Amino acid sequence: MGAGPGLGESLARRLASEGINIALASRDGVRLERLAGELRRGEVRASGFTCDVTDELSVQDLFQTVCREYGVPHLVVYALQSFGPGRTMDIEVPAFEAGWRHNCFGAFLVARAAARLMAAAGRGTIVLVGSTSALIGRENHLNLAAGKFGQRALAQVLAREMWSHGVHVVHVVIDADIRGDIPEEYPQSQPEDLAETICFLHRQPRTAWTSEIDLRPWNERFWEHC
């Protein structure tokens, strides 16, 4: 969920390298066809889907379609982030609500749908990708922190509820900029390396599961990013 340049594309390629079929989803599913076509050059099945994660019916339709075409997912990754910087007293209600809906409410809808299917199957991994603002409420970051704090709470509650059903729920805190349009002189994480860690979490044996992990490059100061 939230497949796009950077982490989303890198994770899709990494999973496809292991022969895992891929369902890519974003608000604009048409633009995902290029990546899906690239992934299909091997023996992997891949498709792009349009989904508004803040709409319950859209999320339900997506999972119904994916299950019909691919079966119950083994891994679901929610990697959306919506950030509108501003001081609390200057933030307008629509901007605050949009941040909460994408950073928290959408994660709830997607994780709930995945959990229901995976619990019945007795297996699966749900990864919720967070940020520094999931742990620290910094000035000018309310629109991000309110939702990401909520997403972290969702991950903690869902892990306690789902692990006994064989469903691994893990919260990944990316305390870093991700390589992309940022000048290279700034510390940043390589999206391929972040994808490698997510794959590692999915492959963890049941007797040694992780519930939360924070990631940053070696030359990064702790808890300095959004």
PDB file of C-alpha atoms in Angstrom, residues 1-225:
ATOM      1  CA  MET A   1       0.000   0.000   0.000  1.00  0.00           C
ATOM      2  CA  GLY A   2       1.443   3.331  -1.087  1.00  0.00           C
ATOM      3  CA  ALA A   3       3.674   1.818  -3.763  1.00  0.00           C
ATOM      4  CA  GLY A   4       5.762   4.503  -5.396  1.00  0.00           C
ATOM      5  CA  PRO A   5       9.302   5.693  -6.081  1.00  0.00           C
ATOM      6  CA  GLY A   6      11.905   4.852  -3.475  1.00  0.00           C
ATOM      7  CA  LEU A   7      10.954   2.331  -0.814  1.00  0.00           C
ATOM      8  CA  GLY A   8       7.837   1.007  -2.553  1.00  0.00           C
ATOM      9  CA  GLU A   9       9.569   0.206  -5.832  1.00  0.00           C
ATOM     10  CA  SER A  10      12.646  -1.204  -4.106  1.00  0.00           C
ATOM     11  CA  LEU A  11      10.557  -3.468  -1.893  1.00  0.00           C
ATOM     12  CA  ALA A  12       8.550  -4.722  -4.874  1.00  0.00           C
ATOM     13  CA  ARG A  13      11.731  -5.577  -6.772  1.00  0.00           C
ATOM     14  CA  ARG A  14      13.267  -7.268  -3.718  1.00  0.00           C
ATOM     15  CA  LEU A  15      10.200  -9.451  -3.150  1.00  0.00           C
ATOM     16  CA  ALA A  16       9.953 -10.278  -6.839  1.00  0.00           C
ATOM     17  CA  SER A  17      13.588 -11.445  -6.776  1.00  0.00           C
ATOM     18  CA  GLU A  18      12.428 -14.222  -4.434  1.00  0.00           C
ATOM     19  CA  GLY A  19       9.598 -15.200  -6.768  1.00  0.00           C
ATOM     20  CA  ILE A  20       6.882 -13.570  -4.681  1.00  0.00           C
ATOM     21  CA  ASN A  21       3.827 -12.320  -6.566  1.00  0.00           C
ATOM     22  CA  ILE A  22       3.168  -8.622  -6.062  1.00  0.00           C
ATOM     23  CA  ALA A  23      -0.016  -6.557  -5.740  1.00  0.00           C
ATOM     24  CA  LEU A  24       0.843  -2.844  -5.897  1.00  0.00           C
ATOM     25  CA  ALA A  25      -1.686  -0.310  -4.660  1.00  0.00           C
ATOM     26  CA  SER A  26      -1.907   3.459  -4.647  1.00  0.00           C
ATOM     27  CA  ARG A  27      -4.454   6.196  -5.250  1.00  0.00           C
ATOM     28  CA  ASP A  28      -3.365   6.212  -8.930  1.00  0.00           C
ATOM     29  CA  GLY A  29      -3.110   2.575  -9.923  1.00  0.00           C
ATOM     30  CA  VAL A  30      -2.497   3.384 -13.604  1.00  0.00           C
ATOM     31  CA  ARG A  31       0.960   4.778 -12.914  1.00  0.00           C
ATOM     32  CA  LEU A  32       1.929   1.474 -11.285  1.00  0.00           C
ATOM     33  CA  GLU A  33       1.638  -0.430 -14.546  1.00  0.00           C
ATOM     34  CA  ARG A  34       5.210   0.398 -15.581  1.00  0.00           C
ATOM     35  CA  LEU A  35       6.598  -1.188 -12.421  1.00  0.00           C
ATOM     36  CA  ALA A  36       4.185  -4.112 -12.617  1.00  0.00           C
ATOM     37  CA  GLY A  37       5.270  -4.739 -16.212  1.00  0.00           C
ATOM     38  CA  GLU A  38       8.915  -4.697 -15.161  1.00  0.00           C
ATOM     39  CA  LEU A  39       8.255  -7.239 -12.410  1.00  0.00           C
ATOM     40  CA  ARG A  40       6.364  -9.539 -14.796  1.00  0.00           C
ATOM     41  CA  ARG A  41       9.421 -10.005 -17.013  1.00  0.00           C
ATOM     42  CA  GLY A  42      10.407 -12.923 -14.826  1.00  0.00           C
ATOM     43  CA  GLU A  43       8.013 -15.604 -13.601  1.00  0.00           C
ATOM     44  CA  VAL A  44       6.369 -13.294 -11.075  1.00  0.00           C
ATOM     45  CA  ARG A  45       2.767 -12.176 -11.318  1.00  0.00           C
ATOM     46  CA  ALA A  46       2.330  -8.468 -10.634  1.00  0.00           C
ATOM     47  CA  SER A  47      -0.514  -5.995 -10.965  1.00  0.00           C
ATOM     48  CA  GLY A  48      -1.254  -2.404 -10.059  1.00  0.00           C
ATOM     49  CA  PHE A  49      -4.488  -1.508  -8.269  1.00  0.00           C
ATOM     50  CA  THR A  50      -6.206   1.777  -7.518  1.00  0.00           C
ATOM     51  CA  CYS A  51      -7.177   2.207  -3.880  1.00  0.00           C
ATOM     52  CA  ASP A  52      -8.028   5.104  -1.608  1.00  0.00           C
ATOM     53  CA  VAL A  53      -6.795   3.811   1.742  1.00  0.00           C
ATOM     54  CA  THR A  54      -8.954   6.335   3.596  1.00  0.00           C
ATOM     55  CA  ASP A  55     -12.142   4.856   2.119  1.00  0.00           C
ATOM     56  CA  GLU A  56     -13.448   1.676   3.754  1.00  0.00           C
ATOM     57  CA  LEU A  57     -15.218   0.366   0.652  1.00  0.00           C
ATOM     58  CA  SER A  58     -12.173   1.004  -1.530  1.00  0.00           C
ATOM     59  CA  VAL A  59      -9.980  -1.000   0.850  1.00  0.00           C
ATOM     60  CA  GLN A  60     -12.545  -3.816   1.000  1.00  0.00           C
ATOM     61  CA  ASP A  61     -12.775  -3.942  -2.791  1.00  0.00           C
ATOM     62  CA  LEU A  62      -8.993  -4.065  -3.097  1.00  0.00           C
ATOM     63  CA  PHE A  63      -8.600  -7.033  -0.752  1.00  0.00           C
ATOM     64  CA  GLN A  64     -11.469  -8.884  -2.388  1.00  0.00           C
ATOM     65  CA  THR A  65      -9.859  -8.432  -5.798  1.00  0.00           C
ATOM     66  CA  VAL A  66      -6.389  -9.388  -4.587  1.00  0.00           C
ATOM     67  CA  CYS A  67      -7.698 -12.504  -2.845  1.00  0.00           C
ATOM     68  CA  ARG A  68      -9.614 -13.513  -5.953  1.00  0.00           C
ATOM     69  CA  GLU A  69      -6.581 -13.107  -8.205  1.00  0.00           C
ATOM     70  CA  TYR A  70      -3.718 -14.035  -5.875  1.00  0.00           C
ATOM     71  CA  GLY A  71      -5.143 -15.636  -2.738  1.00  0.00           C
ATOM     72  CA  VAL A  72      -4.776 -14.428   0.845  1.00  0.00           C
ATOM     73  CA  PRO A  73      -1.673 -12.201   1.084  1.00  0.00           C
ATOM     74  CA  HIS A  74       1.367 -13.496   2.945  1.00  0.00           C
ATOM     75  CA  LEU A  75       2.738  -9.974   3.474  1.00  0.00           C
ATOM     76  CA  VAL A  76       0.976  -6.602   3.595  1.00  0.00           C
ATOM     77  CA  VAL A  77       3.029  -3.408   3.875  1.00  0.00           C
ATOM     78  CA  TYR A  78       1.465  -0.030   4.643  1.00  0.00           C
ATOM     79  CA  ALA A  79       3.965   2.637   3.601  1.00  0.00           C
ATOM     80  CA  LEU A  80       2.055   5.902   3.283  1.00  0.00           C
ATOM     81  CA  GLN A  81       3.064   9.210   4.767  1.00  0.00           C
ATOM     82  CA  SER A  82       1.228  12.521   4.596  1.00  0.00           C
ATOM     83  CA  PHE A  83       2.962  15.580   6.019  1.00  0.00           C
ATOM     84  CA  GLY A  84       1.766  19.168   6.014  1.00  0.00           C
ATOM     85  CA  PRO A  85       4.151  21.208   8.191  1.00  0.00           C
ATOM     86  CA  GLY A  86       2.859  24.062  10.277  1.00  0.00           C
ATOM     87  CA  ARG A  87       2.387  25.419  13.779  1.00  0.00           C
ATOM     88  CA  THR A  88      -0.554  23.978  15.693  1.00  0.00           C
ATOM     89  CA  MET A  89      -2.371  27.301  15.996  1.00  0.00           C
ATOM     90  CA  ASP A  90      -2.097  27.865  12.234  1.00  0.00           C
ATOM     91  CA  ILE A  91      -3.255  24.414  11.066  1.00  0.00           C
ATOM     92  CA  GLU A  92      -6.632  24.284   9.373  1.00  0.00           C
ATOM     93  CA  VAL A  93      -9.037  21.444  10.182  1.00  0.00           C
ATOM     94  CA  PRO A  94      -8.991  19.886   6.667  1.00  0.00           C
ATOM     95  CA  ALA A  95      -5.172  19.666   6.736  1.00  0.00           C
ATOM     96  CA  PHE A  96      -5.139  18.053  10.174  1.00  0.00           C
ATOM     97  CA  GLU A  97      -7.834  15.576   9.205  1.00  0.00           C
ATOM     98  CA  ALA A  98      -6.051  14.660   5.953  1.00  0.00           C
ATOM     99  CA  GLY A  99      -2.848  13.902   7.864  1.00  0.00           C
ATOM    100  CA  TRP A 100      -4.656  11.726  10.399  1.00  0.00           C
ATOM    101  CA  ARG A 101      -6.642   9.883   7.735  1.00  0.00           C
ATOM    102  CA  HIS A 102      -3.579   8.914   5.680  1.00  0.00           C
ATOM    103  CA  ASN A 103      -1.137   8.282   8.531  1.00  0.00           C
ATOM    104  CA  CYS A 104      -3.486   6.464  10.908  1.00  0.00           C
ATOM    105  CA  PHE A 105      -7.021   5.805   9.681  1.00  0.00           C
ATOM    106  CA  GLY A 106      -5.863   4.258   6.416  1.00  0.00           C
ATOM    107  CA  ALA A 107      -3.407   2.062   8.311  1.00  0.00           C
ATOM    108  CA  PHE A 108      -6.291   0.870  10.486  1.00  0.00           C
ATOM    109  CA  LEU A 109      -8.506   0.008   7.508  1.00  0.00           C
ATOM    110  CA  VAL A 110      -5.725  -1.865   5.705  1.00  0.00           C
ATOM    111  CA  ALA A 111      -4.392  -3.665   8.786  1.00  0.00           C
ATOM    112  CA  ARG A 112      -7.883  -4.701   9.872  1.00  0.00           C
ATOM    113  CA  ALA A 113      -8.684  -6.150   6.451  1.00  0.00           C
ATOM    114  CA  ALA A 114      -5.358  -7.986   6.321  1.00  0.00           C
ATOM    115  CA  ALA A 115      -5.677  -9.274   9.895  1.00  0.00           C
ATOM    116  CA  ARG A 116      -9.097 -10.788   9.257  1.00  0.00           C
ATOM    117  CA  LEU A 117      -7.838 -12.738   6.258  1.00  0.00           C
ATOM    118  CA  MET A 118      -4.530 -13.763   7.795  1.00  0.00           C
ATOM    119  CA  ALA A 119      -6.059 -14.878  11.097  1.00  0.00           C
ATOM    120  CA  ALA A 120      -8.314 -17.271   9.204  1.00  0.00           C
ATOM    121  CA  ALA A 121      -5.270 -18.573   7.300  1.00  0.00           C
ATOM    122  CA  GLY A 122      -3.153 -18.812  10.466  1.00  0.00           C
ATOM    123  CA  ARG A 123      -0.190 -16.956   8.952  1.00  0.00           C
ATOM    124  CA  GLY A 124       1.005 -13.695   7.485  1.00  0.00           C
ATOM    125  CA  THR A 125       2.968 -10.520   8.158  1.00  0.00           C
ATOM    126  CA  ILE A 126       1.646  -6.967   8.491  1.00  0.00           C
ATOM    127  CA  VAL A 127       4.268  -4.209   8.358  1.00  0.00           C
ATOM    128  CA  LEU A 128       3.304  -0.644   9.278  1.00  0.00           C
ATOM    129  CA  VAL A 129       5.974   1.843   8.242  1.00  0.00           C
ATOM    130  CA  GLY A 130       6.351   4.764  10.610  1.00  0.00           C
ATOM    131  CA  SER A 131       8.692   7.695  11.060  1.00  0.00           C
ATOM    132  CA  THR A 132      10.455   9.680  13.753  1.00  0.00           C
ATOM    133  CA  SER A 133       7.171  11.454  14.443  1.00  0.00           C
ATOM    134  CA  ALA A 134       5.696   8.169  15.629  1.00  0.00           C
ATOM    135  CA  LEU A 135       7.820   8.600  18.778  1.00  0.00           C
ATOM    136  CA  ILE A 136       8.569  12.307  19.118  1.00  0.00           C
ATOM    137  CA  GLY A 137       6.187  15.228  18.744  1.00  0.00           C
ATOM    138  CA  ARG A 138       8.368  18.000  17.358  1.00  0.00           C
ATOM    139  CA  GLU A 139       7.379  21.575  16.607  1.00  0.00           C
ATOM    140  CA  ASN A 140       5.678  22.149  13.244  1.00  0.00           C
ATOM    141  CA  HIS A 141       5.014  18.404  12.865  1.00  0.00           C
ATOM    142  CA  LEU A 142       1.559  17.975  14.406  1.00  0.00           C
ATOM    143  CA  ASN A 143      -0.092  16.885  11.143  1.00  0.00           C
ATOM    144  CA  LEU A 144       2.390  14.028  10.915  1.00  0.00           C
ATOM    145  CA  ALA A 145       2.850  13.162  14.596  1.00  0.00           C
ATOM    146  CA  ALA A 146      -0.849  12.843  15.447  1.00  0.00           C
ATOM    147  CA  GLY A 147      -1.335  10.169  12.797  1.00  0.00           C
ATOM    148  CA  LYS A 148       1.991   8.390  13.205  1.00  0.00           C
ATOM    149  CA  PHE A 149       1.582   8.182  17.001  1.00  0.00           C
ATOM    150  CA  GLY A 150      -1.785   6.574  16.310  1.00  0.00           C
ATOM    151  CA  GLN A 151      -0.316   4.162  13.786  1.00  0.00           C
ATOM    152  CA  ARG A 152       2.270   3.049  16.335  1.00  0.00           C
ATOM    153  CA  ALA A 153      -0.499   2.437  18.877  1.00  0.00           C
ATOM    154  CA  LEU A 154      -2.369   0.431  16.252  1.00  0.00           C
ATOM    155  CA  ALA A 155       0.719  -1.706  15.637  1.00  0.00           C
ATOM    156  CA  GLN A 156       1.223  -2.375  19.348  1.00  0.00           C
ATOM    157  CA  VAL A 157      -2.398  -3.341  19.961  1.00  0.00           C
ATOM    158  CA  LEU A 158      -2.667  -5.448  16.827  1.00  0.00           C
ATOM    159  CA  ALA A 159       0.569  -7.307  17.588  1.00  0.00           C
ATOM    160  CA  ARG A 160      -0.757  -8.344  20.987  1.00  0.00           C
ATOM    161  CA  GLU A 161      -4.025  -9.474  19.435  1.00  0.00           C
ATOM    162  CA  MET A 162      -2.681 -11.249  16.355  1.00  0.00           C
ATOM    163  CA  TRP A 163       0.592 -12.952  17.233  1.00  0.00           C
ATOM    164  CA  SER A 164      -1.197 -15.853  18.914  1.00  0.00           C
ATOM    165  CA  HIS A 165      -3.069 -16.372  15.624  1.00  0.00           C
ATOM    166  CA  GLY A 166       0.207 -16.762  13.738  1.00  0.00           C
ATOM    167  CA  VAL A 167       0.123 -13.256  12.263  1.00  0.00           C
ATOM    168  CA  HIS A 168       3.307 -11.213  12.658  1.00  0.00           C
ATOM    169  CA  VAL A 169       2.622  -7.482  13.117  1.00  0.00           C
ATOM    170  CA  VAL A 170       5.640  -5.170  13.174  1.00  0.00           C
ATOM    171  CA  HIS A 171       6.137  -1.403  13.283  1.00  0.00           C
ATOM    172  CA  VAL A 172       9.143  -0.088  11.319  1.00  0.00           C
ATOM    173  CA  VAL A 173      10.375   3.377  12.311  1.00  0.00           C
ATOM    174  CA  ILE A 174      12.433   5.028   9.562  1.00  0.00           C
ATOM    175  CA  ASP A 175      14.402   7.723  11.349  1.00  0.00           C
ATOM    176  CA  ALA A 176      15.982   9.043   8.174  1.00  0.00           C
ATOM    177  CA  ASP A 177      15.545  10.628   4.806  1.00  0.00           C
ATOM    178  CA  ILE A 178      15.276   8.053   2.039  1.00  0.00           C
ATOM    179  CA  ARG A 179      17.462   8.433  -1.017  1.00  0.00           C
ATOM    180  CA  GLY A 180      15.653  10.214  -3.802  1.00  0.00           C
ATOM    181  CA  ASP A 181      15.606  13.914  -4.576  1.00  0.00           C
ATOM    182  CA  ILE A 182      17.657  14.846  -1.525  1.00  0.00           C
ATOM    183  CA  PRO A 183      21.254  16.015  -2.237  1.00  0.00           C
ATOM    184  CA  GLU A 184      23.655  13.177  -1.595  1.00  0.00           C
ATOM    185  CA  GLU A 185      25.734  15.159   0.906  1.00  0.00           C
ATOM    186  CA  TYR A 186      22.944  14.664   3.463  1.00  0.00           C
ATOM    187  CA  PRO A 187      22.719  11.367   5.390  1.00  0.00           C
ATOM    188  CA  GLN A 188      20.073   9.115   3.917  1.00  0.00           C
ATOM    189  CA  SER A 189      18.997   5.491   3.848  1.00  0.00           C
ATOM    190  CA  GLN A 190      19.144   3.472   0.671  1.00  0.00           C
ATOM    191  CA  PRO A 191      15.643   2.228  -0.196  1.00  0.00           C
ATOM    192  CA  GLU A 192      17.087  -1.127  -1.243  1.00  0.00           C
ATOM    193  CA  ASP A 193      18.543  -1.595   2.238  1.00  0.00           C
ATOM    194  CA  LEU A 194      15.267  -0.667   3.926  1.00  0.00           C
ATOM    195  CA  ALA A 195      13.520  -3.190   1.677  1.00  0.00           C
ATOM    196  CA  GLU A 196      16.048  -5.839   2.715  1.00  0.00           C
ATOM    197  CA  THR A 197      15.153  -5.290   6.368  1.00  0.00           C
ATOM    198  CA  ILE A 198      11.432  -5.602   5.680  1.00  0.00           C
ATOM    199  CA  CYS A 199      12.064  -8.889   3.881  1.00  0.00           C
ATOM    200  CA  PHE A 200      14.124 -10.040   6.868  1.00  0.00           C
ATOM    201  CA  LEU A 201      11.255  -9.228   9.214  1.00  0.00           C
ATOM    202  CA  HIS A 202       8.857 -11.211   7.029  1.00  0.00           C
ATOM    203  CA  ARG A 203      11.217 -14.206   7.145  1.00  0.00           C
ATOM    204  CA  GLN A 204      11.715 -14.196  10.917  1.00  0.00           C
ATOM    205  CA  PRO A 205      10.964 -17.531  12.633  1.00  0.00           C
ATOM    206  CA  ARG A 206       7.930 -17.525  14.904  1.00  0.00           C
ATOM    207  CA  THR A 207      10.059 -18.093  18.006  1.00  0.00           C
ATOM    208  CA  ALA A 208      11.967 -14.823  17.439  1.00  0.00           C
ATOM    209  CA  TRP A 209       9.603 -12.175  16.092  1.00  0.00           C
ATOM    210  CA  THR A 210      10.258  -8.428  16.222  1.00  0.00           C
ATOM    211  CA  SER A 211       7.437  -6.053  17.195  1.00  0.00           C
ATOM    212  CA  GLU A 212       9.233  -2.772  16.443  1.00  0.00           C
ATOM    213  CA  ILE A 213      12.504  -1.733  14.839  1.00  0.00           C
ATOM    214  CA  ASP A 214      14.062   1.661  14.087  1.00  0.00           C
ATOM    215  CA  LEU A 215      16.301   2.211  11.062  1.00  0.00           C
ATOM    216  CA  ARG A 216      18.752   4.960  10.104  1.00  0.00           C
ATOM    217  CA  PRO A 217      22.104   5.276   8.288  1.00  0.00           C
ATOM    218  CA  TRP A 218      25.324   5.003  10.256  1.00  0.00           C
ATOM    219  CA  ASN A 219      26.104   8.724   9.881  1.00  0.00           C
ATOM    220  CA  GLU A 220      22.686   9.989  10.973  1.00  0.00           C
ATOM    221  CA  ARG A 221      21.881  11.738  14.245  1.00  0.00           C
ATOM    222  CA  PHE A 222      19.163   9.940  16.196  1.00  0.00           C
ATOM    223  CA  TRP A 223      15.597  11.310  16.092  1.00  0.00           C
ATOM    224  CA  GLU A 224      16.307  14.320  13.871  1.00  0.00           C
ATOM    225  CA  HIS A 225      13.923  13.622  11.013  1.00  0.00           C
TER     226      HIS A 225
END
